[in-house]
Amino acid sequence: MNVLSVVDGHAHVFGAAGETGRSVHPLTPPERTAPVEELLGLMAGAGVTAAVLVPVDTADDVVADALARYPGRFAGVAVATDAELGRSGADPVRALYARRARWPFGAVRTGWLGDPARPITDSPALPMLRAMAADGLVLWSYLPPEQLGLLEQLVRALPELRVVLNHLGFCPHDMRVDEHLRPRFDDPFPGELVRRLARLADAPGVHVLVSGQYALSAAAAPYADLFAVIRRLAAVYGPERLMWGSDHPWPSRVPGYGALPGLVDAALPDLDAAGRARVLGGTARALFPDLNREDIHRMGALT
């Protein structure tokens, strides 16, 4: 496949906590960093031309700066604030666009859509979600199990909203940090979750990130115990709604960034050339048109 078509659909970059104001967590201790220059070097070695950058929390200056310094090479995802979710008393739509005026993110990540005991139509986040749908912004969904029902309601209420389910649609719970300083989850795909993820494919705006296998598998790379889940999702979503992502920096040493694009071939060996190109870059470019800029193709291999 043409090296210029490969796009990393989900990578984190961040600075030290004291310099950027980001939160501190066992996964991101104060001194841990993931500079964009490190990611660029890894991308160059793996033949990856562009990437979608995600901050680790609402402190997004590092991602905003990367988009400003490398136009066309990166797209950005913002992490939703309480103001944008309607939980602070501020106008959520005004808050969304005030932030977007500061930097041009194309998606918003959230782990909260509302009170799971109430319908999505009562959610204070709904004005923001309607504005996103109207303006073509993508919902980057990383919802815990109790929030999944609200997403199922949302895609029926706003079928025009484009949604990306992070990390194979896994619903995060009970995270621990492993010996390689990576997130780790046990029992990630109970049967009922897989069935619900498959049903979400009925909503044409829903997409799935093929990412995070290192954190979800009980096996070593290429994580064969997840092949059945990935193939089930590929069968119902089709390659045009699947998107590869690295989840850098967590797996970039073990198993290594260069091994990560190949996980698509291992899990989906029957993809034809067009389907493979779609998963490894075409879907990301469809969701983030700025990644189609011609200057990417003029630059050639990353340095």
Coordinates of C-alpha atoms in Angstrom, one line a residue:
M1 CA 0.0 0.0 0.0
N2 CA 1.2 3.6 -0.6
V3 CA 3.0 4.7 2.5
L4 CA 1.5 8.1 2.3
S5 CA -2.0 6.7 2.9
V6 CA -1.3 5.4 6.5
V7 CA -2.9 7.5 9.3
D8 CA -2.7 6.9 13.0
G9 CA -6.3 7.4 14.1
H10 CA -5.6 7.8 17.8
A11 CA -2.4 9.0 19.5
H12 CA -1.7 10.9 22.8
V13 CA 0.9 13.6 23.2
F14 CA 1.4 15.5 26.5
G15 CA 4.0 17.3 28.5
A16 CA 5.0 17.2 32.2
A17 CA 2.2 18.0 34.6
G18 CA 4.0 21.0 36.1
E19 CA 4.5 22.6 32.7
T20 CA 1.1 22.0 31.1
G21 CA -1.4 21.8 33.9
R22 CA -2.5 18.3 33.0
S23 CA -3.8 16.0 35.6
V24 CA -1.7 13.4 37.5
H25 CA -2.6 9.7 37.4
P26 CA -0.8 6.4 37.9
L27 CA -0.6 6.2 34.1
T28 CA 0.6 9.8 33.7
P29 CA 2.9 10.6 36.7
P30 CA 4.0 14.2 37.0
E31 CA 7.2 13.8 35.1
R32 CA 6.0 11.5 32.3
T33 CA 5.9 13.1 28.8
A34 CA 5.0 12.1 25.3
P35 CA 6.3 14.9 23.1
V36 CA 5.0 15.3 19.5
E37 CA 8.6 15.1 18.2
E38 CA 8.9 11.5 19.7
L39 CA 5.7 10.5 17.9
L40 CA 6.9 12.0 14.6
G41 CA 10.1 9.9 14.8
L42 CA 8.1 6.7 15.5
M43 CA 5.7 7.6 12.6
A44 CA 8.6 8.0 10.2
G45 CA 10.0 4.6 11.1
A46 CA 6.6 2.9 10.6
G47 CA 5.7 4.7 7.4
V48 CA 2.8 6.6 9.0
T49 CA 2.2 10.0 7.5
A50 CA -0.4 11.7 9.7
A51 CA -2.1 11.2 13.0
V52 CA -5.1 12.2 15.1
L53 CA -3.9 13.6 18.4
V54 CA -5.8 13.2 21.7
P55 CA -4.9 15.0 24.9
V56 CA -5.0 13.0 28.1
D57 CA -7.5 15.4 29.7
T58 CA -8.9 18.9 29.1
A59 CA -5.4 20.5 29.3
D60 CA -5.0 20.6 25.5
D61 CA -2.2 23.1 24.8
V62 CA 0.3 20.5 23.7
V63 CA -2.1 19.1 21.1
A64 CA -3.2 22.6 20.0
D65 CA 0.5 23.6 19.5
A66 CA 1.2 20.5 17.4
L67 CA -1.6 21.3 15.1
A68 CA -0.4 24.9 14.7
R69 CA 3.2 23.8 14.1
Y70 CA 2.5 20.9 11.7
P71 CA -0.5 22.0 9.6
G72 CA -2.0 19.2 7.7
R73 CA 0.0 16.5 9.4
F74 CA -2.3 16.3 12.5
A75 CA -6.0 16.5 13.4
G76 CA -7.1 17.0 17.0
V77 CA -9.6 15.7 19.5
A78 CA -10.6 17.8 22.5
V79 CA -11.6 16.3 25.8
A80 CA -15.0 17.6 26.8
T81 CA -15.1 20.0 29.8
D82 CA -18.0 20.3 32.3
A83 CA -18.9 23.6 30.6
E84 CA -19.3 22.0 27.2
L85 CA -21.3 19.1 28.8
G86 CA -23.7 21.5 30.4
R87 CA -22.6 20.6 34.0
S88 CA -21.2 24.0 35.1
G89 CA -24.1 26.4 34.5
A90 CA -22.4 27.8 31.4
D91 CA -24.0 27.7 28.0
P92 CA -22.6 24.5 26.5
V93 CA -22.7 25.6 22.9
R94 CA -21.1 28.9 23.6
A95 CA -18.4 27.0 25.7
L96 CA -17.8 24.6 22.8
Y97 CA -17.2 27.3 20.2
A98 CA -15.2 29.6 22.5
R99 CA -12.8 26.7 22.9
R100 CA -12.8 25.9 19.2
A101 CA -12.0 29.5 18.4
R102 CA -8.7 28.9 20.3
W103 CA -7.7 25.7 18.3
P104 CA -9.4 23.8 15.5
F105 CA -10.2 20.4 16.9
G106 CA -12.4 18.2 14.8
A107 CA -13.8 15.9 17.5
V108 CA -14.7 15.8 21.2
R109 CA -14.0 12.9 23.5
T110 CA -16.2 12.2 26.5
G111 CA -16.9 9.4 29.0
W112 CA -20.2 11.0 30.1
L113 CA -23.4 11.7 28.2
G114 CA -25.8 12.2 31.1
D115 CA -27.6 10.6 34.0
P116 CA -28.0 7.0 33.0
A117 CA -31.3 6.9 34.9
R118 CA -32.8 9.6 32.6
P119 CA -33.3 9.7 28.8
I120 CA -30.8 11.3 26.6
T121 CA -33.4 14.0 25.8
D122 CA -33.0 15.2 29.4
S123 CA -29.2 15.4 29.2
P124 CA -27.5 18.8 29.7
A125 CA -24.9 17.7 27.1
L126 CA -27.6 17.4 24.4
P127 CA -27.2 21.1 23.2
M128 CA -23.4 20.5 22.6
L129 CA -24.1 17.2 20.8
R130 CA -26.7 18.8 18.6
A131 CA -24.2 21.6 17.7
M132 CA -21.6 19.0 16.9
A133 CA -23.9 17.1 14.6
A134 CA -24.8 20.3 12.8
D135 CA -21.2 21.4 12.4
G136 CA -19.7 18.0 11.4
L137 CA -17.7 17.5 14.6
V138 CA -17.2 13.9 15.6
L139 CA -18.0 12.4 19.0
W140 CA -15.0 10.4 20.3
S141 CA -16.8 8.0 22.6
Y142 CA -15.1 6.3 25.6
L143 CA -18.0 5.5 27.8
P144 CA -18.1 3.3 30.9
P145 CA -20.7 0.5 30.9
E146 CA -23.4 2.4 32.6
Q147 CA -23.3 5.1 29.9
L148 CA -23.7 2.8 26.9
G149 CA -27.5 2.9 27.0
L150 CA -27.4 6.7 26.5
L151 CA -25.2 6.3 23.4
E152 CA -27.7 3.9 22.0
Q153 CA -30.4 6.5 22.5
L154 CA -28.2 9.3 21.1
V155 CA -27.5 7.7 17.8
R156 CA -31.2 7.2 17.2
A157 CA -32.0 10.8 18.3
L158 CA -29.2 12.3 16.2
P159 CA -28.5 9.9 13.3
E160 CA -26.5 12.6 11.6
L161 CA -23.9 12.7 14.4
R162 CA -20.7 10.9 13.5
V163 CA -19.4 8.8 16.4
V164 CA -16.1 6.9 16.9
L165 CA -16.1 4.1 19.5
N166 CA -12.7 4.2 21.1
H167 CA -10.6 1.0 21.4
L168 CA -12.9 -1.6 19.7
G169 CA -15.9 -0.1 21.5
F170 CA -14.6 -1.4 24.9
C171 CA -16.3 0.3 27.9
P172 CA -13.5 1.2 30.4
H173 CA -13.7 -0.1 33.9
D174 CA -11.3 -1.1 36.7
M175 CA -8.1 0.1 34.9
R176 CA -4.8 -0.9 36.3
V177 CA -1.3 0.0 35.1
D178 CA 0.9 -2.8 34.0
E179 CA 4.7 -3.4 34.3
H180 CA 5.2 -1.5 31.0
L181 CA 3.4 1.6 32.3
R182 CA 0.4 0.8 30.0
P183 CA -3.3 0.6 30.9
R184 CA -4.6 -2.8 31.5
F185 CA -8.2 -4.2 31.7
D186 CA -9.6 -7.6 32.5
D187 CA -12.8 -9.2 31.0
P188 CA -13.1 -6.4 28.4
F189 CA -15.7 -8.0 26.1
P190 CA -18.5 -9.8 27.8
G191 CA -20.8 -11.3 25.3
E192 CA -23.6 -8.8 25.8
L193 CA -21.2 -5.9 25.1
V194 CA -20.2 -7.4 21.8
R195 CA -23.9 -7.9 20.8
R196 CA -24.6 -4.2 21.7
L197 CA -21.6 -3.0 19.8
A198 CA -22.8 -5.0 16.7
R199 CA -26.3 -3.5 17.0
L200 CA -24.8 0.0 17.1
A201 CA -23.6 -0.6 13.5
D202 CA -27.2 -0.1 12.5
A203 CA -26.6 3.7 13.0
P204 CA -24.6 4.7 9.9
G205 CA -22.6 7.4 11.6
V206 CA -21.0 5.0 14.1
H207 CA -17.3 4.0 13.5
V208 CA -14.9 1.9 15.5
L209 CA -11.2 2.4 16.3
V210 CA -9.1 -0.7 15.8
S211 CA -6.8 0.1 18.7
G212 CA -6.0 -0.7 22.3
Q213 CA -5.5 -4.4 21.8
Y214 CA -2.4 -4.4 24.1
A215 CA -4.6 -3.3 27.0
L216 CA -7.5 -5.6 26.3
S217 CA -5.8 -8.9 25.4
A218 CA -4.6 -11.7 27.7
A219 CA -2.1 -12.8 25.0
A220 CA 1.0 -11.4 23.4
A221 CA 1.0 -9.5 20.1
P222 CA -0.7 -10.0 17.7
Y223 CA -3.4 -10.5 20.4
A224 CA -5.2 -13.5 18.7
D225 CA -7.7 -13.8 21.5
L226 CA -9.3 -10.5 20.2
F227 CA -9.5 -11.7 16.6
A228 CA -13.1 -12.9 16.9
V229 CA -14.3 -9.6 18.3
I230 CA -12.5 -7.6 15.7
R231 CA -13.8 -9.8 12.9
R232 CA -17.4 -9.6 14.2
L233 CA -17.1 -5.8 14.2
A234 CA -15.5 -5.8 10.7
A235 CA -18.4 -7.9 9.5
V236 CA -21.1 -5.5 10.7
Y237 CA -19.3 -2.1 10.3
G238 CA -17.3 -2.8 7.1
P239 CA -13.8 -1.4 6.5
E240 CA -15.3 2.0 5.6
R241 CA -16.2 2.5 9.3
L242 CA -13.1 1.0 10.9
M243 CA -10.0 3.1 11.7
W244 CA -6.6 1.9 12.9
G245 CA -5.0 3.8 15.9
S246 CA -1.8 3.2 17.9
D247 CA -2.9 4.6 21.3
H248 CA 0.7 6.0 21.5
P249 CA 2.6 6.3 23.9
W250 CA 1.3 3.3 25.9
P251 CA 2.2 0.5 23.5
S252 CA 5.0 2.2 21.6
R253 CA 7.8 0.3 23.4
V254 CA 6.0 -3.0 24.0
P255 CA 5.1 -4.3 21.4
G256 CA 6.6 -1.3 19.6
Y257 CA 5.1 1.4 17.5
G258 CA 6.3 -0.2 14.2
A259 CA 4.4 -3.4 15.0
L260 CA 1.0 -1.7 15.5
P261 CA -0.2 -1.1 11.9
G262 CA 0.4 -4.8 11.2
L263 CA -2.1 -5.8 13.8
V264 CA -4.8 -4.9 11.3
D265 CA -3.4 -7.5 8.8
A266 CA -3.1 -10.1 11.5
A267 CA -6.7 -9.7 12.7
L268 CA -8.3 -9.1 9.3
P269 CA -6.2 -11.1 6.8
D270 CA -9.0 -11.2 4.2
L271 CA -9.3 -7.5 3.7
D272 CA -8.8 -6.5 0.1
A273 CA -6.5 -3.7 -0.9
A274 CA -9.3 -1.1 -0.8
G275 CA -10.5 -2.2 2.6
R276 CA -7.0 -2.3 4.0
A277 CA -6.4 1.2 2.7
R278 CA -9.6 2.4 4.3
V279 CA -8.8 1.0 7.8
L280 CA -5.2 2.2 7.7
G281 CA -6.0 5.8 6.7
G282 CA -9.0 6.4 4.5
T283 CA -11.6 6.4 7.3
A284 CA -9.4 8.9 9.3
R285 CA -9.1 11.2 6.3
A286 CA -12.9 11.0 5.7
L287 CA -13.6 12.1 9.3
F288 CA -10.9 14.7 9.4
P289 CA -10.7 16.5 6.0
D290 CA -7.7 18.6 7.1
L291 CA -5.6 15.4 6.8
N292 CA -6.2 15.5 3.1
R293 CA -4.1 18.6 2.6
E294 CA -1.7 18.4 -0.3
D295 CA 1.3 19.5 1.7
I296 CA 1.3 16.1 3.4
H297 CA 1.9 14.4 0.1
R298 CA 4.6 16.9 -0.9
M299 CA 6.5 16.4 2.3
G300 CA 7.0 12.7 1.7
A301 CA 8.4 10.6 4.5
L302 CA 8.3 12.1 7.9
T303 CA 11.5 13.4 9.5

